Amino acid sequence: MGTQNLRRTETARPTQARAHNRSLVLQHLFQVGPESRADLARSTGLTRVTVSALVDGLLTEGLVQELGSEERTGKVGKRGTLVGLSDDRWCIPAVNLTNDGSISGAILTLSGTIRQHIDEQHPLPKGAEGVDALLSFCRRLISQADSQILGLGISSPGIISEDGVIEQAPNLGWYDVALAEVLSDQLGVAVHIANDANCIALAEYSFGGVEGDELLSIVVGQGMGAGIVSGGTLLLGAGDAAGEIGHVTAMDSRDLGDSPLGTPRLCACGRTGCLETIMSEAALHAAAGDARTEGSEALLGAIGARLGTILAPIVAMLNVSDIVASGPEDLLRGPLLESCEHQIRERTLPRSHRKLRVRLSTLGHDSGLRGAAVLVLSGRLGIA
């Protein structure tokens, strides 16, 4: 399908109006926080009658709650009652999988707050046994929920279709596994699954302080990849493989000379010289060495320059406002990201990079879990 709309931003045709406007109200409360019905009407452009009817329905569903009277500083007249997302009636279990089989889980509120963590001590087996182990973990996680479950969100490595089919996740031994359907049938809840880099992009978009609707999220771990949000839409691509920049060739025969990066290396995908071979966490640790020296700083800078060379065309095409890097902060901060940004600015028009910010993520290790929760919020309620 290629894209996944995340937010409702305008009114819709009459046949779609109620569902669309309902999402519009929820989206505003998610982004801005509690407001009175009158302020919701002004903010969304809907009539007061429409907003009152929508809020009444959302109160009945338990998706919002009344929070007392608003402050009336500088205003006259009767104080309105604040309405905000409910953190008591609904919750979202979320799971984060990694390439090495590690599993972590959390229960989150509708506003994205993590209430509790659950970590699995044993790595996920490969293949069908891994699916069974994941199912058991999800059952244990769901049993910890103390309110109604909106849906289960899962962040997983691999190429994943919009309907939750793991098309390929080699490190987990999964190929063409209809994971969302299997888990939903067994657990009795809606299941939403996306690639780990895409989930981190969703977390950055919703919680990371992104100023616009254009975002490129770079994720460095056992491998490396990217998630792309453009125009408020998560880009999936024609083959569900948008963002697989880790397997773009970053080194070739021209690097056999005096390049500080050395000779091109064999990648896990079977090709030689992929960006992942110099940008994975292990590769960056090898480049930095045990103690940071002038030589290791120069090497990290050279790696950042290659990354910037690959990202520059993406910046030129999509005119992104934010490039946010997640991974080992001590290795990404400094020469690597500085060289990356320098290359992007050198290789693109000023108009393309005028508003660009290249920075580290501030969300920490829970970004995959929070992004998986946003996946559920977007799929079930149309908010992100």
CSV table of C-alpha atoms in Angstrom, one decimal:
chain,number,residue,atom,x,y,z
A,1,MET,CA,0.0,0.0,0.0
A,2,GLY,CA,3.0,2.3,0.5
A,3,THR,CA,1.8,4.7,3.2
A,4,GLN,CA,0.0,4.7,6.5
A,5,ASN,CA,-1.8,7.9,7.6
A,6,LEU,CA,-1.2,8.7,11.2
A,7,ARG,CA,-3.4,11.7,12.1
A,8,ARG,CA,-6.7,13.2,11.2
A,9,THR,CA,-6.2,16.9,10.5
A,10,GLU,CA,-9.3,18.2,8.8
A,11,THR,CA,-13.1,17.7,8.5
A,12,ALA,CA,-14.4,15.0,6.2
A,13,ARG,CA,-17.3,14.2,3.9
A,14,PRO,CA,-20.7,13.7,5.5
A,15,THR,CA,-20.6,9.9,5.1
A,16,GLN,CA,-17.3,9.7,7.0
A,17,ALA,CA,-17.8,12.7,9.2
A,18,ARG,CA,-18.5,11.2,12.6
A,19,ALA,CA,-15.6,8.7,12.6
A,20,HIS,CA,-13.3,11.3,11.2
A,21,ASN,CA,-14.3,14.1,13.6
A,22,ARG,CA,-14.1,11.7,16.5
A,23,SER,CA,-10.5,11.0,15.6
A,24,LEU,CA,-9.9,14.7,15.2
A,25,VAL,CA,-11.0,15.4,18.8
A,26,LEU,CA,-9.0,12.5,20.2
A,27,GLN,CA,-5.9,13.6,18.2
A,28,HIS,CA,-6.2,17.1,19.6
A,29,LEU,CA,-6.4,15.9,23.2
A,30,PHE,CA,-3.5,13.5,22.5
A,31,GLN,CA,-1.3,16.3,21.2
A,32,VAL,CA,-2.3,19.3,23.3
A,33,GLY,CA,-3.8,17.8,26.5
A,34,PRO,CA,-7.1,18.5,28.3
A,35,GLU,CA,-9.4,21.2,27.0
A,36,SER,CA,-12.9,22.4,27.6
A,37,ARG,CA,-15.6,21.5,25.0
A,38,ALA,CA,-15.7,25.2,23.9
A,39,ASP,CA,-11.9,25.2,23.4
A,40,LEU,CA,-12.1,21.9,21.5
A,41,ALA,CA,-14.6,23.4,19.2
A,42,ARG,CA,-12.4,26.4,18.5
A,43,SER,CA,-9.3,24.3,18.1
A,44,THR,CA,-10.7,21.7,15.7
A,45,GLY,CA,-13.1,24.0,13.8
A,46,LEU,CA,-16.1,21.8,14.6
A,47,THR,CA,-19.3,23.2,16.0
A,48,ARG,CA,-20.0,23.2,19.7
A,49,VAL,CA,-23.0,20.9,19.2
A,50,THR,CA,-20.8,18.4,17.3
A,51,VAL,CA,-18.0,18.5,19.9
A,52,SER,CA,-20.5,18.0,22.7
A,53,ALA,CA,-22.1,15.0,21.0
A,54,LEU,CA,-18.7,13.5,20.3
A,55,VAL,CA,-17.4,14.0,23.8
A,56,ASP,CA,-20.5,12.5,25.3
A,57,GLY,CA,-19.9,9.4,23.1
A,58,LEU,CA,-16.2,9.2,24.1
A,59,LEU,CA,-17.1,9.5,27.8
A,60,THR,CA,-19.5,6.6,27.4
A,61,GLU,CA,-16.8,4.6,25.7
A,62,GLY,CA,-14.3,5.5,28.5
A,63,LEU,CA,-11.8,7.0,26.0
A,64,VAL,CA,-12.0,10.4,27.7
A,65,GLN,CA,-12.7,11.6,31.2
A,66,GLU,CA,-13.8,14.9,32.8
A,67,LEU,CA,-11.0,16.4,34.9
A,68,GLY,CA,-12.6,19.3,36.7
A,69,SER,CA,-13.0,23.0,35.9
A,70,GLU,CA,-10.5,24.9,33.7
A,71,GLU,CA,-8.5,27.9,34.8
A,72,ARG,CA,-10.1,31.1,33.6
A,73,THR,CA,-7.1,33.5,33.8
A,74,GLY,CA,-8.0,36.6,31.8
A,75,LYS,CA,-11.4,35.2,30.8
A,76,VAL,CA,-14.9,36.0,31.9
A,77,GLY,CA,-18.0,33.8,32.2
A,78,LYS,CA,-18.7,30.3,33.4
A,79,ARG,CA,-15.7,28.0,33.7
A,80,GLY,CA,-15.8,25.0,31.4
A,81,THR,CA,-15.1,21.4,32.4
A,82,LEU,CA,-11.8,20.1,31.1
A,83,VAL,CA,-11.9,16.9,29.1
A,84,GLY,CA,-8.8,14.7,28.6
A,85,LEU,CA,-7.8,11.2,27.5
A,86,SER,CA,-8.7,8.5,30.0
A,87,ASP,CA,-5.8,6.7,31.6
A,88,ASP,CA,-8.0,4.4,33.7
A,89,ARG,CA,-10.4,2.6,31.4
A,90,TRP,CA,-8.1,1.5,28.5
A,91,CYS,CA,-4.5,0.4,28.1
A,92,ILE,CA,-2.1,-0.7,25.4
A,93,PRO,CA,0.2,-3.7,25.9
A,94,ALA,CA,3.3,-3.2,23.8
A,95,VAL,CA,6.2,-5.6,22.9
A,96,ASN,CA,9.7,-4.8,21.5
A,97,LEU,CA,11.7,-7.5,19.7
A,98,THR,CA,15.3,-7.1,18.7
A,99,ASN,CA,17.5,-8.9,16.2
A,100,ASP,CA,19.3,-10.9,18.9
A,101,GLY,CA,15.9,-12.3,20.2
A,102,SER,CA,15.6,-10.1,23.2
A,103,ILE,CA,12.0,-9.4,24.3
A,104,SER,CA,10.7,-6.5,26.4
A,105,GLY,CA,7.1,-5.5,27.1
A,106,ALA,CA,5.1,-2.7,28.8
A,107,ILE,CA,1.6,-1.6,29.6
A,108,LEU,CA,0.9,1.9,28.4
A,109,THR,CA,-1.9,4.4,28.9
A,110,LEU,CA,-3.7,6.1,26.0
A,111,SER,CA,-1.4,9.1,26.5
A,112,GLY,CA,1.7,7.0,26.0
A,113,THR,CA,2.8,6.8,29.7
A,114,ILE,CA,4.4,3.5,30.6
A,115,ARG,CA,2.8,2.0,33.7
A,116,GLN,CA,4.9,-1.2,34.1
A,117,HIS,CA,7.7,-3.1,32.3
A,118,ILE,CA,8.1,-6.9,31.8
A,119,ASP,CA,11.3,-8.3,30.4
A,120,GLU,CA,11.9,-11.8,29.2
A,121,GLN,CA,15.1,-13.3,30.5
A,122,HIS,CA,15.7,-15.8,27.7
A,123,PRO,CA,16.2,-14.9,24.0
A,124,LEU,CA,13.5,-15.8,21.5
A,125,PRO,CA,14.1,-19.1,19.7
A,126,LYS,CA,14.1,-18.9,15.9
A,127,GLY,CA,11.3,-20.0,13.6
A,128,ALA,CA,8.0,-21.5,14.8
A,129,GLU,CA,9.3,-22.0,18.3
A,130,GLY,CA,9.9,-18.3,18.5
A,131,VAL,CA,6.3,-17.6,17.5
A,132,ASP,CA,5.1,-19.9,20.3
A,133,ALA,CA,7.5,-18.2,22.8
A,134,LEU,CA,6.3,-14.7,21.8
A,135,LEU,CA,2.7,-15.9,22.2
A,136,SER,CA,3.4,-17.0,25.7
A,137,PHE,CA,5.1,-13.7,26.5
A,138,CYS,CA,2.2,-11.7,25.2
A,139,ARG,CA,-0.3,-13.8,27.3
A,140,ARG,CA,1.8,-13.0,30.4
A,141,LEU,CA,1.9,-9.3,29.5
A,142,ILE,CA,-1.8,-9.1,28.8
A,143,SER,CA,-2.5,-10.8,32.1
A,144,GLN,CA,-0.9,-7.8,33.9
A,145,ALA,CA,-3.4,-5.3,32.3
A,146,ASP,CA,-5.9,-3.9,34.9
A,147,SER,CA,-8.1,-2.2,32.3
A,148,GLN,CA,-9.7,-2.8,28.9
A,149,ILE,CA,-7.1,-3.5,26.1
A,150,LEU,CA,-7.3,-1.3,23.1
A,151,GLY,CA,-4.9,-3.5,21.1
A,152,LEU,CA,-1.5,-5.1,21.3
A,153,GLY,CA,1.4,-3.3,19.5
A,154,ILE,CA,4.6,-5.1,18.5
A,155,SER,CA,7.9,-3.6,17.2
A,156,SER,CA,9.9,-6.2,15.3
A,157,PRO,CA,13.0,-6.4,13.1
A,158,GLY,CA,12.4,-7.3,9.5
A,159,ILE,CA,10.3,-6.3,6.5
A,160,ILE,CA,6.7,-6.3,7.6
A,161,SER,CA,3.5,-5.6,5.6
A,162,GLU,CA,0.9,-3.2,6.8
A,163,ASP,CA,-1.4,-6.1,7.8
A,164,GLY,CA,1.2,-7.6,10.1
A,165,VAL,CA,2.8,-10.3,7.9
A,166,ILE,CA,6.5,-10.7,8.7
A,167,GLU,CA,7.8,-11.1,5.1
A,168,GLN,CA,11.3,-11.6,6.2
A,169,ALA,CA,13.1,-11.3,9.5
A,170,PRO,CA,16.2,-13.5,9.0
A,171,ASN,CA,17.7,-13.2,12.5
A,172,LEU,CA,14.4,-14.4,14.0
A,173,GLY,CA,14.0,-17.2,11.3
A,174,TRP,CA,10.6,-15.8,10.2
A,175,TYR,CA,9.6,-15.7,6.5
A,176,ASP,CA,6.0,-15.0,5.4
A,177,VAL,CA,4.6,-15.4,8.9
A,178,ALA,CA,1.2,-13.9,9.3
A,179,LEU,CA,2.1,-12.9,12.9
A,180,ALA,CA,-0.6,-10.3,13.6
A,181,GLU,CA,-3.3,-12.8,12.5
A,182,VAL,CA,-1.8,-15.7,14.5
A,183,LEU,CA,-1.5,-13.7,17.7
A,184,SER,CA,-4.9,-12.0,17.3
A,185,ASP,CA,-6.6,-15.3,16.9
A,186,GLN,CA,-5.0,-16.7,20.0
A,187,LEU,CA,-5.2,-13.7,22.2
A,188,GLY,CA,-8.5,-12.3,21.2
A,189,VAL,CA,-7.3,-8.7,20.8
A,190,ALA,CA,-6.4,-6.6,17.8
A,191,VAL,CA,-2.7,-6.9,17.0
A,192,HIS,CA,-0.7,-4.2,15.2
A,193,ILE,CA,2.9,-5.0,14.1
A,194,ALA,CA,5.5,-2.8,12.4
A,195,ASN,CA,9.2,-2.7,11.7
A,196,ASP,CA,11.3,-1.6,14.6
A,197,ALA,CA,12.7,1.5,12.8
A,198,ASN,CA,9.2,2.5,11.8
A,199,CYS,CA,8.0,2.1,15.4
A,200,ILE,CA,10.9,4.3,16.7
A,201,ALA,CA,9.9,6.9,14.0
A,202,LEU,CA,6.4,6.8,15.3
A,203,ALA,CA,7.6,7.4,18.8
A,204,GLU,CA,9.8,10.3,17.7
A,205,TYR,CA,6.9,11.8,15.7
A,206,SER,CA,4.5,11.6,18.7
A,207,PHE,CA,6.7,12.2,21.7
A,208,GLY,CA,10.1,13.4,20.5
A,209,GLY,CA,9.5,17.1,20.0
A,210,VAL,CA,9.5,17.0,16.2
A,211,GLU,CA,8.4,20.4,15.0
A,212,GLY,CA,6.8,19.5,11.6
A,213,ASP,CA,5.4,16.5,9.8
A,214,GLU,CA,8.7,15.5,8.1
A,215,LEU,CA,11.0,13.1,9.9
A,216,LEU,CA,13.8,10.7,9.2
A,217,SER,CA,14.6,8.4,12.1
A,218,ILE,CA,18.0,6.6,12.0
A,219,VAL,CA,18.2,3.5,14.2
A,220,VAL,CA,21.6,1.9,15.0
A,221,GLY,CA,21.8,-1.5,16.7
A,222,GLN,CA,22.8,-5.0,15.6
A,223,GLY,CA,22.0,-3.6,12.2
A,224,MET,CA,20.8,-0.2,11.1
A,225,GLY,CA,17.8,1.2,9.3
A,226,ALA,CA,15.5,4.2,9.1
A,227,GLY,CA,11.9,5.1,9.5
A,228,ILE,CA,10.4,7.9,7.4
A,229,VAL,CA,7.4,10.1,8.2
A,230,SER,CA,6.5,12.5,5.4
A,231,GLY,CA,3.5,14.8,5.4
A,232,GLY,CA,2.3,13.2,8.6
A,233,THR,CA,2.3,9.8,6.9
A,234,LEU,CA,4.5,6.8,7.7
A,235,LEU,CA,6.2,5.7,4.4
A,236,LEU,CA,6.1,1.9,3.9
A,237,GLY,CA,7.1,1.7,0.3
A,238,ALA,CA,5.8,-0.5,-2.6
A,239,GLY,CA,7.4,-3.5,-1.1
A,240,ASP,CA,7.1,-2.6,2.6
A,241,ALA,CA,10.8,-2.0,2.6
A,242,ALA,CA,11.1,1.8,2.9
A,243,GLY,CA,13.9,2.9,5.1
A,244,GLU,CA,16.2,-0.1,4.5
A,245,ILE,CA,19.2,2.1,4.1
A,246,GLY,CA,21.5,-0.3,6.0
A,247,HIS,CA,21.8,-2.2,2.8
A,248,VAL,CA,22.6,0.7,0.5
A,249,THR,CA,26.2,0.2,-0.8
A,250,ALA,CA,28.4,2.7,1.1
A,251,MET,CA,31.8,1.2,0.1
A,252,ASP,CA,33.0,-0.3,-3.2
A,253,SER,CA,36.2,-1.0,-5.2
A,254,ARG,CA,37.0,2.7,-5.0
A,255,ASP,CA,37.6,2.3,-1.3
A,256,LEU,CA,40.6,0.0,-1.7
A,257,GLY,CA,43.0,2.8,-1.7
A,258,ASP,CA,43.7,5.3,1.2
A,259,SER,CA,40.2,5.3,2.7
A,260,PRO,CA,40.3,5.4,6.5
A,261,LEU,CA,37.4,3.0,6.4
A,262,GLY,CA,39.5,0.1,5.0
A,263,THR,CA,38.3,-2.4,2.5
A,264,PRO,CA,34.6,-3.1,1.9
A,265,ARG,CA,33.2,-5.8,4.2
A,266,LEU,CA,30.8,-8.7,3.7
A,267,CYS,CA,27.3,-7.9,5.0
A,268,ALA,CA,24.9,-10.4,6.6
A,269,CYS,CA,22.7,-9.9,3.5
A,270,GLY,CA,25.4,-11.5,1.3
A,271,ARG,CA,26.4,-8.2,-0.4
A,272,THR,CA,29.7,-6.3,0.2
A,273,GLY,CA,30.1,-2.8,1.4
A,274,CYS,CA,26.6,-2.1,2.8
A,275,LEU,CA,26.2,0.9,5.1
A,276,GLU,CA,25.4,-1.5,7.9
A,277,THR,CA,28.9,-3.0,7.8
A,278,ILE,CA,30.3,0.4,9.1
A,279,MET,CA,27.3,1.8,10.9
A,280,SER,CA,26.1,-1.1,13.1
A,281,GLU,CA,26.7,-0.8,16.8
A,282,ALA,CA,29.5,-3.5,16.7
A,283,ALA,CA,31.2,-1.7,13.8
A,284,LEU,CA,31.1,1.6,15.5
A,285,HIS,CA,32.6,0.1,18.7
A,286,ALA,CA,35.3,-1.4,16.6
A,287,ALA,CA,36.0,1.9,14.9
A,288,ALA,CA,36.1,3.8,18.2
A,289,GLY,CA,38.3,1.3,20.1
A,290,ASP,CA,38.7,1.0,23.8
A,291,ALA,CA,39.8,4.6,24.2
A,292,ARG,CA,38.8,7.5,21.9
A,293,THR,CA,41.9,8.8,20.1
A,294,GLU,CA,42.4,11.3,17.3
A,295,GLY,CA,42.5,8.4,14.9
A,296,SER,CA,39.2,6.9,16.1
A,297,GLU,CA,37.5,10.3,16.1
A,298,ALA,CA,38.6,10.7,12.4
A,299,LEU,CA,37.3,7.3,11.6
A,300,LEU,CA,33.9,8.0,13.2
A,301,GLY,CA,33.8,11.2,11.2
A,302,ALA,CA,34.5,9.3,8.0
A,303,ILE,CA,31.7,7.0,8.8
A,304,GLY,CA,29.4,9.9,9.4
A,305,ALA,CA,30.4,11.4,6.1
A,306,ARG,CA,29.3,8.2,4.3
A,307,LEU,CA,26.0,8.3,6.1
A,308,GLY,CA,25.5,11.9,5.2
A,309,THR,CA,26.3,11.1,1.5
A,310,ILE,CA,23.5,8.5,1.5
A,311,LEU,CA,21.0,10.7,3.4
A,312,ALA,CA,21.5,13.8,1.3
A,313,PRO,CA,19.3,12.6,-1.6
A,314,ILE,CA,16.6,11.7,0.9
A,315,VAL,CA,16.7,15.2,2.4
A,316,ALA,CA,16.6,16.7,-1.1
A,317,MET,CA,13.6,14.7,-2.1
A,318,LEU,CA,11.6,14.8,1.1
A,319,ASN,CA,12.8,18.1,2.6
A,320,VAL,CA,12.7,16.6,6.1
A,321,SER,CA,13.0,18.9,9.1
A,322,ASP,CA,14.4,16.4,11.6
A,323,ILE,CA,16.9,13.6,11.4
A,324,VAL,CA,16.9,11.8,14.7
A,325,ALA,CA,19.5,9.2,15.5
A,326,SER,CA,18.8,6.4,18.1
A,327,GLY,CA,21.6,4.0,19.3
A,328,PRO,CA,24.8,4.2,21.2
A,329,GLU,CA,24.9,7.9,22.1
A,330,ASP,CA,28.6,8.0,23.0
A,331,LEU,CA,29.5,6.8,19.4
A,332,LEU,CA,26.9,8.8,17.5
A,333,ARG,CA,27.4,12.1,19.4
A,334,GLY,CA,30.3,14.3,18.1
A,335,PRO,CA,32.3,13.6,14.9
A,336,LEU,CA,29.8,11.1,13.4
A,337,LEU,CA,26.7,13.2,13.4
A,338,GLU,CA,28.6,16.4,12.8
A,339,SER,CA,30.2,15.0,9.7
A,340,CYS,CA,26.9,13.6,8.6
A,341,GLU,CA,25.2,16.9,8.9
A,342,HIS,CA,28.1,18.7,7.1
A,343,GLN,CA,27.8,16.3,4.2
A,344,ILE,CA,24.1,16.8,3.9
A,345,ARG,CA,24.4,20.5,3.8
A,346,GLU,CA,27.3,20.4,1.4
A,347,ARG,CA,25.3,18.2,-1.0
A,348,THR,CA,21.9,19.9,-1.0
A,349,LEU,CA,20.4,23.3,-1.8
A,350,PRO,CA,20.1,25.7,1.2
A,351,ARG,CA,16.3,25.6,0.6
A,352,SER,CA,16.4,21.8,1.2
A,353,HIS,CA,18.3,22.0,4.5
A,354,ARG,CA,17.3,25.4,5.9
A,355,LYS,CA,15.1,24.0,8.6
A,356,LEU,CA,17.0,20.7,9.1
A,357,ARG,CA,17.9,19.6,12.6
A,358,VAL,CA,20.3,16.6,13.0
A,359,ARG,CA,20.2,15.3,16.6
A,360,LEU,CA,20.2,12.4,19.0
A,361,SER,CA,17.0,10.9,20.2
A,362,THR,CA,15.9,11.9,23.8
A,363,LEU,CA,13.4,9.1,24.2
A,364,GLY,CA,15.8,6.4,25.6
A,365,HIS,CA,15.4,2.7,25.4
A,366,ASP,CA,11.6,2.7,25.5
A,367,SER,CA,11.1,4.3,22.1
A,368,GLY,CA,10.3,1.0,20.4
A,369,LEU,CA,7.6,0.2,23.0
A,370,ARG,CA,6.1,3.7,22.8
A,371,GLY,CA,6.1,3.5,19.0
A,372,ALA,CA,4.3,0.2,19.1
A,373,ALA,CA,1.7,1.8,21.3
A,374,VAL,CA,1.3,4.6,18.8
A,375,LEU,CA,0.8,2.0,16.1
A,376,VAL,CA,-2.2,0.8,18.1
A,377,LEU,CA,-3.5,4.4,18.7
A,378,SER,CA,-3.2,5.2,15.0
A,379,GLY,CA,-4.8,2.0,13.8
A,380,ARG,CA,-7.6,1.9,16.3
A,381,LEU,CA,-8.3,5.6,17.0
A,382,GLY,CA,-6.6,7.5,14.2
A,383,ILE,CA,-4.3,9.4,16.5
A,384,ALA,CA,-0.5,9.6,16.7
